[in-house]
PDB file of C-alpha atoms in Angstrom:
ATOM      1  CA  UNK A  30     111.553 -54.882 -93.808  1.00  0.00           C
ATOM      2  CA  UNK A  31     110.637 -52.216 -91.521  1.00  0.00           C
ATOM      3  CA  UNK A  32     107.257 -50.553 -90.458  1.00  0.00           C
ATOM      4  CA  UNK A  33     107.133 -47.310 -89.208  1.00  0.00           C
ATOM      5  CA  UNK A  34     103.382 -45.674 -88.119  1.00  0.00           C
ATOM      6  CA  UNK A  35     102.866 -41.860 -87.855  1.00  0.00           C
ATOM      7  CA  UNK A  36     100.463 -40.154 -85.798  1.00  0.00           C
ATOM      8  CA  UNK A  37      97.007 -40.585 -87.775  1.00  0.00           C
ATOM      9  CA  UNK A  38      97.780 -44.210 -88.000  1.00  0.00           C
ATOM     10  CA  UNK A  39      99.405 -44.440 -91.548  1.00  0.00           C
ATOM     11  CA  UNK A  40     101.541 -47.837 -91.489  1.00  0.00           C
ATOM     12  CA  UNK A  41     104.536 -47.506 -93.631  1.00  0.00           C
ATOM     13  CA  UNK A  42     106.748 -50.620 -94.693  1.00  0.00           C
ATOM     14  CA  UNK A  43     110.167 -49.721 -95.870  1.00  0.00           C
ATOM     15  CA  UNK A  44     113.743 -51.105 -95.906  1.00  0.00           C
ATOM     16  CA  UNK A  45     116.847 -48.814 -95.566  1.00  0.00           C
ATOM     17  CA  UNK A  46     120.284 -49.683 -96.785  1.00  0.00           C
ATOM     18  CA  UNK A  47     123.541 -47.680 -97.247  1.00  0.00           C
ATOM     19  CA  UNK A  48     124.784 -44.766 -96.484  1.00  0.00           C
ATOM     20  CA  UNK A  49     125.542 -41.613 -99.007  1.00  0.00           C
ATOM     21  CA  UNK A  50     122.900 -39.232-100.990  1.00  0.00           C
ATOM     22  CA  UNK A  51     119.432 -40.417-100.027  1.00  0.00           C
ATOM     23  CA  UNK A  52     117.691 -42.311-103.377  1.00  0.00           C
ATOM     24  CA  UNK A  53     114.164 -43.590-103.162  1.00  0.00           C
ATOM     25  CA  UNK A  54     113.026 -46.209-104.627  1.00  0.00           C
ATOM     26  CA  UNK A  55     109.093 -46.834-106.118  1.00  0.00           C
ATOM     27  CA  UNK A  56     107.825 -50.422-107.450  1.00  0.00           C
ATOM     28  CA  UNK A  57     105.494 -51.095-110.124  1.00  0.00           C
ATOM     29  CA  UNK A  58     101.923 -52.565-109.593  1.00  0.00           C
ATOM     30  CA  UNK A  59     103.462 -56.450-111.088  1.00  0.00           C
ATOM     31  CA  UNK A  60     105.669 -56.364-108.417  1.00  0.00           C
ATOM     32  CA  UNK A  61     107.025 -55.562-105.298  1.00  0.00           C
ATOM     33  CA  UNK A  62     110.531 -53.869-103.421  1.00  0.00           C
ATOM     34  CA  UNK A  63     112.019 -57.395-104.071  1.00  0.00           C
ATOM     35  CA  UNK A  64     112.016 -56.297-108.131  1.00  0.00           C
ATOM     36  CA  UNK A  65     115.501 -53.892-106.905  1.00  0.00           C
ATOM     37  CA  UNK A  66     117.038 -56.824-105.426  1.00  0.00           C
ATOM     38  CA  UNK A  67     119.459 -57.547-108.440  1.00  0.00           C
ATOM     39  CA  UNK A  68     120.417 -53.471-108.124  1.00  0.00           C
ATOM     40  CA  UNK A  69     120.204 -53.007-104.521  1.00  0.00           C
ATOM     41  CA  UNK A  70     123.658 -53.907-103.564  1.00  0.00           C
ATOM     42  CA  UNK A  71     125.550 -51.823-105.971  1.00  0.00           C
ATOM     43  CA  UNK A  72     123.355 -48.835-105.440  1.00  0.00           C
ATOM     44  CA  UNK A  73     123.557 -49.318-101.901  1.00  0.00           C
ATOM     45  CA  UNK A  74     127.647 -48.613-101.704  1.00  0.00           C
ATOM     46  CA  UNK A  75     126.946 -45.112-103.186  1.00  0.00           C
ATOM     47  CA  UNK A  76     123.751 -44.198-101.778  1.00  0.00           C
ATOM     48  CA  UNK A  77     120.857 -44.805 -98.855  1.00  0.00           C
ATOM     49  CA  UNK A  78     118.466 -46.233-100.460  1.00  0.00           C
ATOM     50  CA  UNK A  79     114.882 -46.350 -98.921  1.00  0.00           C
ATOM     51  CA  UNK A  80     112.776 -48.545-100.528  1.00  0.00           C
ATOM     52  CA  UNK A  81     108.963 -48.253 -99.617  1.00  0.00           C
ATOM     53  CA  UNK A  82     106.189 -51.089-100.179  1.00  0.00           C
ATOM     54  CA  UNK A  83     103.459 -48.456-101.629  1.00  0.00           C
ATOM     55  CA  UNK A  84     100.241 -48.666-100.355  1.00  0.00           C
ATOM     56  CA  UNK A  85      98.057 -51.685 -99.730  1.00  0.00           C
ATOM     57  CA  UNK A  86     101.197 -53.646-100.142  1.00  0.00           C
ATOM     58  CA  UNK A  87     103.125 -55.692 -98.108  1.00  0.00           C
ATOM     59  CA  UNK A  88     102.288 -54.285 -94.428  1.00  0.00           C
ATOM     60  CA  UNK A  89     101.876 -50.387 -95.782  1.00  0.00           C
ATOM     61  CA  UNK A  90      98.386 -48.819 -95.212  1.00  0.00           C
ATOM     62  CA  UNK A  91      95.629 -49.162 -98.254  1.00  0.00           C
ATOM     63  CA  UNK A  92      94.819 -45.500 -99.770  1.00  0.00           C
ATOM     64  CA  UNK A  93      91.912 -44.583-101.440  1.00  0.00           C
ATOM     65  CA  UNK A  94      91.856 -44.800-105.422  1.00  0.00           C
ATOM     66  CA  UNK A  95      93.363 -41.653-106.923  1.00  0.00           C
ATOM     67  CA  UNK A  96      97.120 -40.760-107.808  1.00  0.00           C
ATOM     68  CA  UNK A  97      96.675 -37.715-105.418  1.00  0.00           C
ATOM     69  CA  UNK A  98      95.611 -40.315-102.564  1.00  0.00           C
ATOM     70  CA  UNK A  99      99.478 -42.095-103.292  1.00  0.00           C
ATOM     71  CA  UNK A 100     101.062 -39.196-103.751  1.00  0.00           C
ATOM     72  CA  UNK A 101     100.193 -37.421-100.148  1.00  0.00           C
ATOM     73  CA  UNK A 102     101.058 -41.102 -98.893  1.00  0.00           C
ATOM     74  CA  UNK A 103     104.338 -40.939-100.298  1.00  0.00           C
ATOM     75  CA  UNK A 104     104.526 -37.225 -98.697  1.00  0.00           C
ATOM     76  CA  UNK A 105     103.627 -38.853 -95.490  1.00  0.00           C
ATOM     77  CA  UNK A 106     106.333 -41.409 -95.739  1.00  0.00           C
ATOM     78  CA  UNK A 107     108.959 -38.694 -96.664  1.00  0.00           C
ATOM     79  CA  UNK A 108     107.992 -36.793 -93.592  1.00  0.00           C
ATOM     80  CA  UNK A 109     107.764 -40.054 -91.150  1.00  0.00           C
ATOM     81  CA  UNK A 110     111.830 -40.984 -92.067  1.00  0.00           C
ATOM     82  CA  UNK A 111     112.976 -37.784 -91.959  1.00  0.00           C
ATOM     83  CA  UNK A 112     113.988 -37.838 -95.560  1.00  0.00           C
ATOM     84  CA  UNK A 113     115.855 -34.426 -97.254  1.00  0.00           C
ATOM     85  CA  UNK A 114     114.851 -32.628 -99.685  1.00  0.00           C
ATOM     86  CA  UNK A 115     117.379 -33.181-102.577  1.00  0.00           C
ATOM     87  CA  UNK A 116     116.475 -37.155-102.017  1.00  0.00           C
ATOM     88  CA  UNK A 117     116.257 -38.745-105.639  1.00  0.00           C
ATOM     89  CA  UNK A 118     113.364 -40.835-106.745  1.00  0.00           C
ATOM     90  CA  UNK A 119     113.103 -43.259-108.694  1.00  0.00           C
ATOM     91  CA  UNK A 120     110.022 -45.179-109.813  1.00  0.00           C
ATOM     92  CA  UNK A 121     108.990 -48.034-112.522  1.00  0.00           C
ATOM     93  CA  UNK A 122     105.929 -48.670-113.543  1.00  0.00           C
ATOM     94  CA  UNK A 123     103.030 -48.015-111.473  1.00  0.00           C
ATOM     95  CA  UNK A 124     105.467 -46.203-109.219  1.00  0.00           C
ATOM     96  CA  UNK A 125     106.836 -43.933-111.569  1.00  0.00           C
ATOM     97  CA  UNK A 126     103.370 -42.556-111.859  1.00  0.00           C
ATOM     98  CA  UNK A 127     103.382 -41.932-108.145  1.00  0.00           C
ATOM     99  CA  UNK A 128     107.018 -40.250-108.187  1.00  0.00           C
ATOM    100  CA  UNK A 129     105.868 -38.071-111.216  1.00  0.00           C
ATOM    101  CA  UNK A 130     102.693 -37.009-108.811  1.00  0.00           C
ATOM    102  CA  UNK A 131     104.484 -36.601-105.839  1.00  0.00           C
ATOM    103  CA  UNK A 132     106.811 -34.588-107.545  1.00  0.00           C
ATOM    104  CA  UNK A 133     103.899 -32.358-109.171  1.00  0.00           C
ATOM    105  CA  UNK A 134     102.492 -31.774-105.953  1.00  0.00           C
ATOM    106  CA  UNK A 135     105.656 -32.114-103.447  1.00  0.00           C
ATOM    107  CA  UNK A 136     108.262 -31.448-105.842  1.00  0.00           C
ATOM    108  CA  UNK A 137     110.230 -29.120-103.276  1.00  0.00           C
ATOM    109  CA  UNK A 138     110.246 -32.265-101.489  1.00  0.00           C
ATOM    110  CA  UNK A 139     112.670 -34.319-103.407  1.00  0.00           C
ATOM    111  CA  UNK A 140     115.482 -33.824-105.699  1.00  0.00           C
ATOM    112  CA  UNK A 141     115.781 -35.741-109.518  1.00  0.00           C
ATOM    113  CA  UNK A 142     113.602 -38.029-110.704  1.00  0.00           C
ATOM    114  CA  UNK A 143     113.862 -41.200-112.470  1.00  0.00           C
ATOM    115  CA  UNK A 144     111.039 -42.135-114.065  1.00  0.00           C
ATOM    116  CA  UNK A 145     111.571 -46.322-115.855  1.00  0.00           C
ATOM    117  CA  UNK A 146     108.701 -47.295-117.982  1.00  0.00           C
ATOM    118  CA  UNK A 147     106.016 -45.041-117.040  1.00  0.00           C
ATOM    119  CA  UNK A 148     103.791 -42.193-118.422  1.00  0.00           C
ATOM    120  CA  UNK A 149     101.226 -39.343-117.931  1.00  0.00           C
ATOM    121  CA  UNK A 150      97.946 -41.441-119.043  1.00  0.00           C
ATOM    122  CA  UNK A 151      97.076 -44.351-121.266  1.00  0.00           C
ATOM    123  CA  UNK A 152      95.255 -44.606-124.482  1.00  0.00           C
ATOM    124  CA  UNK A 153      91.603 -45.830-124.124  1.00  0.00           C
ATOM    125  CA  UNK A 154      92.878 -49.304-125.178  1.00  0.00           C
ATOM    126  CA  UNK A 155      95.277 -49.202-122.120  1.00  0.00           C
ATOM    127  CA  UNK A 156      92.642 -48.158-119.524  1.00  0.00           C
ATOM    128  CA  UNK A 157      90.278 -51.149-120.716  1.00  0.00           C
ATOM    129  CA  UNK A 158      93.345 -53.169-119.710  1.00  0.00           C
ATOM    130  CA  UNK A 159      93.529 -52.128-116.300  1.00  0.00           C
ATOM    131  CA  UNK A 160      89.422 -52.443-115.808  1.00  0.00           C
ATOM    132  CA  UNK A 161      90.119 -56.027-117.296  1.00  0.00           C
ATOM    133  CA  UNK A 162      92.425 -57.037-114.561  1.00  0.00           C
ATOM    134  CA  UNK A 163      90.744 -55.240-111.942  1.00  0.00           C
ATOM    135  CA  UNK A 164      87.511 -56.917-112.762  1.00  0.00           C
ATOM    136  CA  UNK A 165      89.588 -60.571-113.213  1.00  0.00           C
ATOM    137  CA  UNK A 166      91.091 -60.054-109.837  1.00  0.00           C
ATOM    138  CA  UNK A 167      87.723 -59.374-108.657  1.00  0.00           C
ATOM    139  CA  UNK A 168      86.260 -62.169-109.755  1.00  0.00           C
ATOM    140  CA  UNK A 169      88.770 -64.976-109.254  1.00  0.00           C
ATOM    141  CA  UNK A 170      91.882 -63.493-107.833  1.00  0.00           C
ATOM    142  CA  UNK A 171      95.288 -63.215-109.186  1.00  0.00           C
ATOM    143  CA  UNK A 172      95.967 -66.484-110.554  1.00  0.00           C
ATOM    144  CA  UNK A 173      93.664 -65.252-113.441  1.00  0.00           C
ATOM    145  CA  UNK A 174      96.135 -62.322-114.228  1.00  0.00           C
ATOM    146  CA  UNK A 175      99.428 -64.295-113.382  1.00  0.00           C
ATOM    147  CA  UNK A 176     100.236 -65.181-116.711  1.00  0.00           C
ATOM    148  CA  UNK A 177      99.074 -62.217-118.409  1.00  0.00           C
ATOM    149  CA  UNK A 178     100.952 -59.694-115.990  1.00  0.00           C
ATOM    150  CA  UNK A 179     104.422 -61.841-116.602  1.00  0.00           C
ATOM    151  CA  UNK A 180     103.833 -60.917-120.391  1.00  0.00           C
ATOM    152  CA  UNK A 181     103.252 -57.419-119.068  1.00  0.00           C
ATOM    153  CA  UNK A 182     106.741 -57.686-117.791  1.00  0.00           C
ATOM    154  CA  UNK A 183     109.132 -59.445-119.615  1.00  0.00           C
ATOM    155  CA  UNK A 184     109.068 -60.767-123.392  1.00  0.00           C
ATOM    156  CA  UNK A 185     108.792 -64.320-124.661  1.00  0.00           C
ATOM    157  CA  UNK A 186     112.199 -64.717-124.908  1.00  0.00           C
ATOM    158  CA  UNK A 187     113.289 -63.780-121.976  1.00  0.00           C
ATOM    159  CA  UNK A 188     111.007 -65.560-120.005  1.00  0.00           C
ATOM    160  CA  UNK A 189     111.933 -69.229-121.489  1.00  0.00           C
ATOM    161  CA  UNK A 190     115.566 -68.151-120.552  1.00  0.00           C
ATOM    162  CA  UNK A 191     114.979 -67.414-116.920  1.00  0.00           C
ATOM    163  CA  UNK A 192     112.682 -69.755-115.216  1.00  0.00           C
ATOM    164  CA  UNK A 193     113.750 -69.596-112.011  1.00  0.00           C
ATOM    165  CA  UNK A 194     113.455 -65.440-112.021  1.00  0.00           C
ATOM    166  CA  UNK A 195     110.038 -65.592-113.623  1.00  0.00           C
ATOM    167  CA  UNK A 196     109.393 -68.149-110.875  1.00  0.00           C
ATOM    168  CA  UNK A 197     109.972 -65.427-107.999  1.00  0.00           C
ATOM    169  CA  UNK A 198     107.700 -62.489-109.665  1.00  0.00           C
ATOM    170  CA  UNK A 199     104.873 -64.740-110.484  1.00  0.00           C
ATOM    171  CA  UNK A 200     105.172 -66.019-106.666  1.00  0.00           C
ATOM    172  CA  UNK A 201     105.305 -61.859-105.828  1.00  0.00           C
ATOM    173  CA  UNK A 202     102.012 -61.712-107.603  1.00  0.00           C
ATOM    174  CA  UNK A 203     100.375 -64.503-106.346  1.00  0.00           C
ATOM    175  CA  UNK A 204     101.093 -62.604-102.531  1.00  0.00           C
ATOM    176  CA  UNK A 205      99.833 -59.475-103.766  1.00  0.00           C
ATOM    177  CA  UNK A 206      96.773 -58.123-101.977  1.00  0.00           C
ATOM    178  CA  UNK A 207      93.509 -58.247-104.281  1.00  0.00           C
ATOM    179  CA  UNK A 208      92.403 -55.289-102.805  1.00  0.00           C
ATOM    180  CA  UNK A 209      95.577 -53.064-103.414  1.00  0.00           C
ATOM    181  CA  UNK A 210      95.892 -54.319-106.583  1.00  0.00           C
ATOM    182  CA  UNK A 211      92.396 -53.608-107.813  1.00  0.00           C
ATOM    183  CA  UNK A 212      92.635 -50.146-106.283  1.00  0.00           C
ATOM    184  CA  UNK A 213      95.613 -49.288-108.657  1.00  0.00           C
ATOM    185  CA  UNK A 214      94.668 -50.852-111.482  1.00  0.00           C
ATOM    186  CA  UNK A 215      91.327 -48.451-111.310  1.00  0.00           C
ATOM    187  CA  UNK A 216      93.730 -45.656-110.476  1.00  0.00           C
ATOM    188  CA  UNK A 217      95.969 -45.985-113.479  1.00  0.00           C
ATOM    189  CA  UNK A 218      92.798 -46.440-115.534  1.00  0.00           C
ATOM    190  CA  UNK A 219      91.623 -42.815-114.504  1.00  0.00           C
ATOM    191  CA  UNK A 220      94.372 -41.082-114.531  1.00  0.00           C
ATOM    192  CA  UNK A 221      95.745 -37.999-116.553  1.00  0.00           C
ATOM    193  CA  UNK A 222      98.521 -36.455-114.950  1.00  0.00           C
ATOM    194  CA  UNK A 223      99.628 -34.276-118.455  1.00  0.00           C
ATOM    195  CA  UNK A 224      97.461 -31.033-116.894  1.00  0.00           C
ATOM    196  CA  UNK A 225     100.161 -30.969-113.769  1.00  0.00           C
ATOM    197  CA  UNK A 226     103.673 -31.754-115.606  1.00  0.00           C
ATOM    198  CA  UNK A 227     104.323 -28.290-116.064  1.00  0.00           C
ATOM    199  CA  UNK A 228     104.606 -28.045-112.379  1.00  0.00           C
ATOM    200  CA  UNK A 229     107.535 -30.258-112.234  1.00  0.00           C
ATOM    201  CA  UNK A 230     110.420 -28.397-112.204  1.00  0.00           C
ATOM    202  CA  UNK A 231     112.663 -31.267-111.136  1.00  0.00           C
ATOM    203  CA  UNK A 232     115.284 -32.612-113.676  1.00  0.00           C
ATOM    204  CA  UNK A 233     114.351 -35.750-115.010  1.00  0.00           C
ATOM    205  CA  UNK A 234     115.454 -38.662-116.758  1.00  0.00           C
ATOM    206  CA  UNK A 235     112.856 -40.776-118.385  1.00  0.00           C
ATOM    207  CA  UNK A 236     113.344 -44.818-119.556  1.00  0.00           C
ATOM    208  CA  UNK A 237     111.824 -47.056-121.961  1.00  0.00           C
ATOM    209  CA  UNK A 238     112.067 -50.779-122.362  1.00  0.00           C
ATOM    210  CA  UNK A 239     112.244 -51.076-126.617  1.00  0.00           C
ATOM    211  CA  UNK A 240     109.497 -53.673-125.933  1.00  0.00           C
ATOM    212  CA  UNK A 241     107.509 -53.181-122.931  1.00  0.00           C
ATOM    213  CA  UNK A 242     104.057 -54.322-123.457  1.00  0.00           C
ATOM    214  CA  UNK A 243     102.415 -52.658-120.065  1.00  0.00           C
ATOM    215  CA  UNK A 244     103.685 -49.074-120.878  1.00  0.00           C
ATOM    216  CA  UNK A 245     104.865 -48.805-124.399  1.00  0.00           C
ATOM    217  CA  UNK A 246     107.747 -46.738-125.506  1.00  0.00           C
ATOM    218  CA  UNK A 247     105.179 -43.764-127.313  1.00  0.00           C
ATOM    219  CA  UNK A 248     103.895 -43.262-123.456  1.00  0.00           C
ATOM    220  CA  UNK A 249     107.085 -42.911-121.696  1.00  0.00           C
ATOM    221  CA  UNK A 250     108.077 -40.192-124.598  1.00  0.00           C
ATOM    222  CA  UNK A 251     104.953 -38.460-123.733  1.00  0.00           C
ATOM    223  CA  UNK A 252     105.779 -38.023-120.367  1.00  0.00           C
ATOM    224  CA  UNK A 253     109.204 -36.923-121.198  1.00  0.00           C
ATOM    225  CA  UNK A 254     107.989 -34.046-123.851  1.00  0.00           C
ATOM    226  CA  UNK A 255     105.561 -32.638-121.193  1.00  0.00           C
ATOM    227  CA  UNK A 256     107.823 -32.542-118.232  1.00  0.00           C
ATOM    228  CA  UNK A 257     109.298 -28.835-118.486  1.00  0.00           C
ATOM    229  CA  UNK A 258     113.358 -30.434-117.099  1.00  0.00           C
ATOM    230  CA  UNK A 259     113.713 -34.357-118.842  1.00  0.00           C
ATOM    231  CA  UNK A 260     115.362 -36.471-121.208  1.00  0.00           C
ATOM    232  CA  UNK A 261     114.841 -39.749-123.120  1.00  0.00           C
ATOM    233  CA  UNK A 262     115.903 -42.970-122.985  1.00  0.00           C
ATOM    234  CA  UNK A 263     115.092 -46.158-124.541  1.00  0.00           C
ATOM    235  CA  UNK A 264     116.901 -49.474-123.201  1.00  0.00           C
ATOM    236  CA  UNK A 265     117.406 -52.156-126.212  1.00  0.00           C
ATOM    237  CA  UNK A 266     116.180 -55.282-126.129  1.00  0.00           C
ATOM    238  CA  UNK A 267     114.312 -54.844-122.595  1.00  0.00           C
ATOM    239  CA  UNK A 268     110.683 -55.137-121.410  1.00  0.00           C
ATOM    240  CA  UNK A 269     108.850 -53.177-118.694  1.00  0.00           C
ATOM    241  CA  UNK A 270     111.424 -54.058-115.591  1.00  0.00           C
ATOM    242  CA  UNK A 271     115.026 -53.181-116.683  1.00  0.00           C
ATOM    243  CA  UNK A 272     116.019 -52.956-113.061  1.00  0.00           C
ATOM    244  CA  UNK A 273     115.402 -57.128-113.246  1.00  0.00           C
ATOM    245  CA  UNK A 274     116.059 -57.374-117.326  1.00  0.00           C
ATOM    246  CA  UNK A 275     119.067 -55.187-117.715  1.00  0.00           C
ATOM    247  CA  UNK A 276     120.606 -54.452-113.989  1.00  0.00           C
ATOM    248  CA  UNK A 277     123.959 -53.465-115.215  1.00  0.00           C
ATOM    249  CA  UNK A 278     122.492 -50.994-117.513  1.00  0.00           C
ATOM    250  CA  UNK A 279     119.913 -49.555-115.371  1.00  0.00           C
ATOM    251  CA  UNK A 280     122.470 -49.086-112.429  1.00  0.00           C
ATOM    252  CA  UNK A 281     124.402 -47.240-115.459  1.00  0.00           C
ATOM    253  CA  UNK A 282     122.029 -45.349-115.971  1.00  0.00           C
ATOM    254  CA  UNK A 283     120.712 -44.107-112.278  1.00  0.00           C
ATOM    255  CA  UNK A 284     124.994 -43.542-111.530  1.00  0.00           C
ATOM    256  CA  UNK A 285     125.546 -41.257-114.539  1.00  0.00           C
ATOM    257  CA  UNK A 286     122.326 -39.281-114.048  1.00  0.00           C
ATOM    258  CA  UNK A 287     122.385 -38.661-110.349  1.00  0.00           C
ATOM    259  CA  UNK A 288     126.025 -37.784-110.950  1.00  0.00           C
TER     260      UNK A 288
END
């Protein structure tokens, strides 16, 4: 990884690879850049593929809690590597929130979006989640969400059938800061981003794992019928990370929209 600090002190940690169209790509709160690794190399001989560590993790600068607070930092990071204007973004989870905000606010900034397991808000029930971890965290670090965040991500199944990947996110969650992590968790509890998808103009695609537990398929279609320029997908069989569950399929997927 790379760091790169701007003028007013913003610390951005990235990692650049390949050459072609630029493509962004946006982790989720359960993980970190690492969760592209099993996609990187084949999206990599098409495109250049920036890959930030949003903020508060890994060496990147903390932001205040708000969606608007990650979205201008994402503008600042766009703006520190020099990136075009048709670059493509992706995001999953937690960061497909901040690519759909980015794009309300910045959308001349960037080209298509792919949004993977992500929304506009959560249900009461789902923002009770979030102040659950946060206040977990709080209280007695991550080890007291580990188990309940790898549910979050993958199903049952899938989990007794790859230890050894499992294994590598829980040890990404056990490294995650406390602090960054509480700060999203409060932000995705909060937010309500449905009052600025009209705004987005960019063409979208947006993904759902058939049995993702942190951002069920009903949200992701929500998203997609208020964005004014998107379609719908649902991935069989997969949980909240297809990028790690289903790599073949989501590279698929990324190649035949961007194309």
């Amino acid at each position: 990884m790379s760091t790169i600090k701007t003028e007013n002190g913003v610390t951005i940690e990235y990692a650049q690879v390949g050459k072609g169209r630029d493509l962004v790509l946006l982790h989720s709160l359960l993980t970190d850049r690492s969760a592209y690794d099993r996609v990187l190399p084949a999206l990599a001989q098409i495109y250049r593929v920036t890959l930030f560590s949003l903020p508060g993790f890994g060496a990147s600068s903390p932001v205040e809690q708000g969606i608007w607070n990650y979205a201008d930092w994402i503008n600042i990071a766009f703006e520190a590597l020099n990136l075009p204007p048709d670059t493509d973004l992706v995001g999953n989870g937690f960061g497909g929130f901040v690519a759909s905000a980015f794009a309300a606010k910045y959308g001349q900034r960037c080209g298509r979006l792919l949004l993977a397991d992500t929304g506009a808000k959560f249900p009461e029930q789902g923002r009770d989640a979030f102040r659950s971890m946060a206040a977990m965290v709080e209280q007695g670090g991550m080890e007291d969400v580990l188990e309940a965040s790898v549910l979050r991500l993958f199903t049952k199944d899938y989990i007794e059938d790859n230890p050894e990947l499992v294994n590598a996110c829980r040890s990404v969650l056990l490294r995650t800061d406390t602090k960054a992590f509480i700060t999203a968790c409060h932000t995705l509890a909060n937010l309500d981003l449905i009052p600025s998808l009209p705004d987005i103009h960019n063409e979208a695609l947006v993904i759902a794992g058939e049995f993702d537990a942190a951002t069920p398929p009903r949200i992701c279609r929500e998203l997609a019928e208020h964005l004014p320029n998107s379609r719908y997908l649902e991935i069989p069989d997969c949980a909240h990370a297809p990028q790690i569950q289903k790599p073949q399929k989501f590279i698929e997927l990324i190649e035949t929209f961007l194309k």
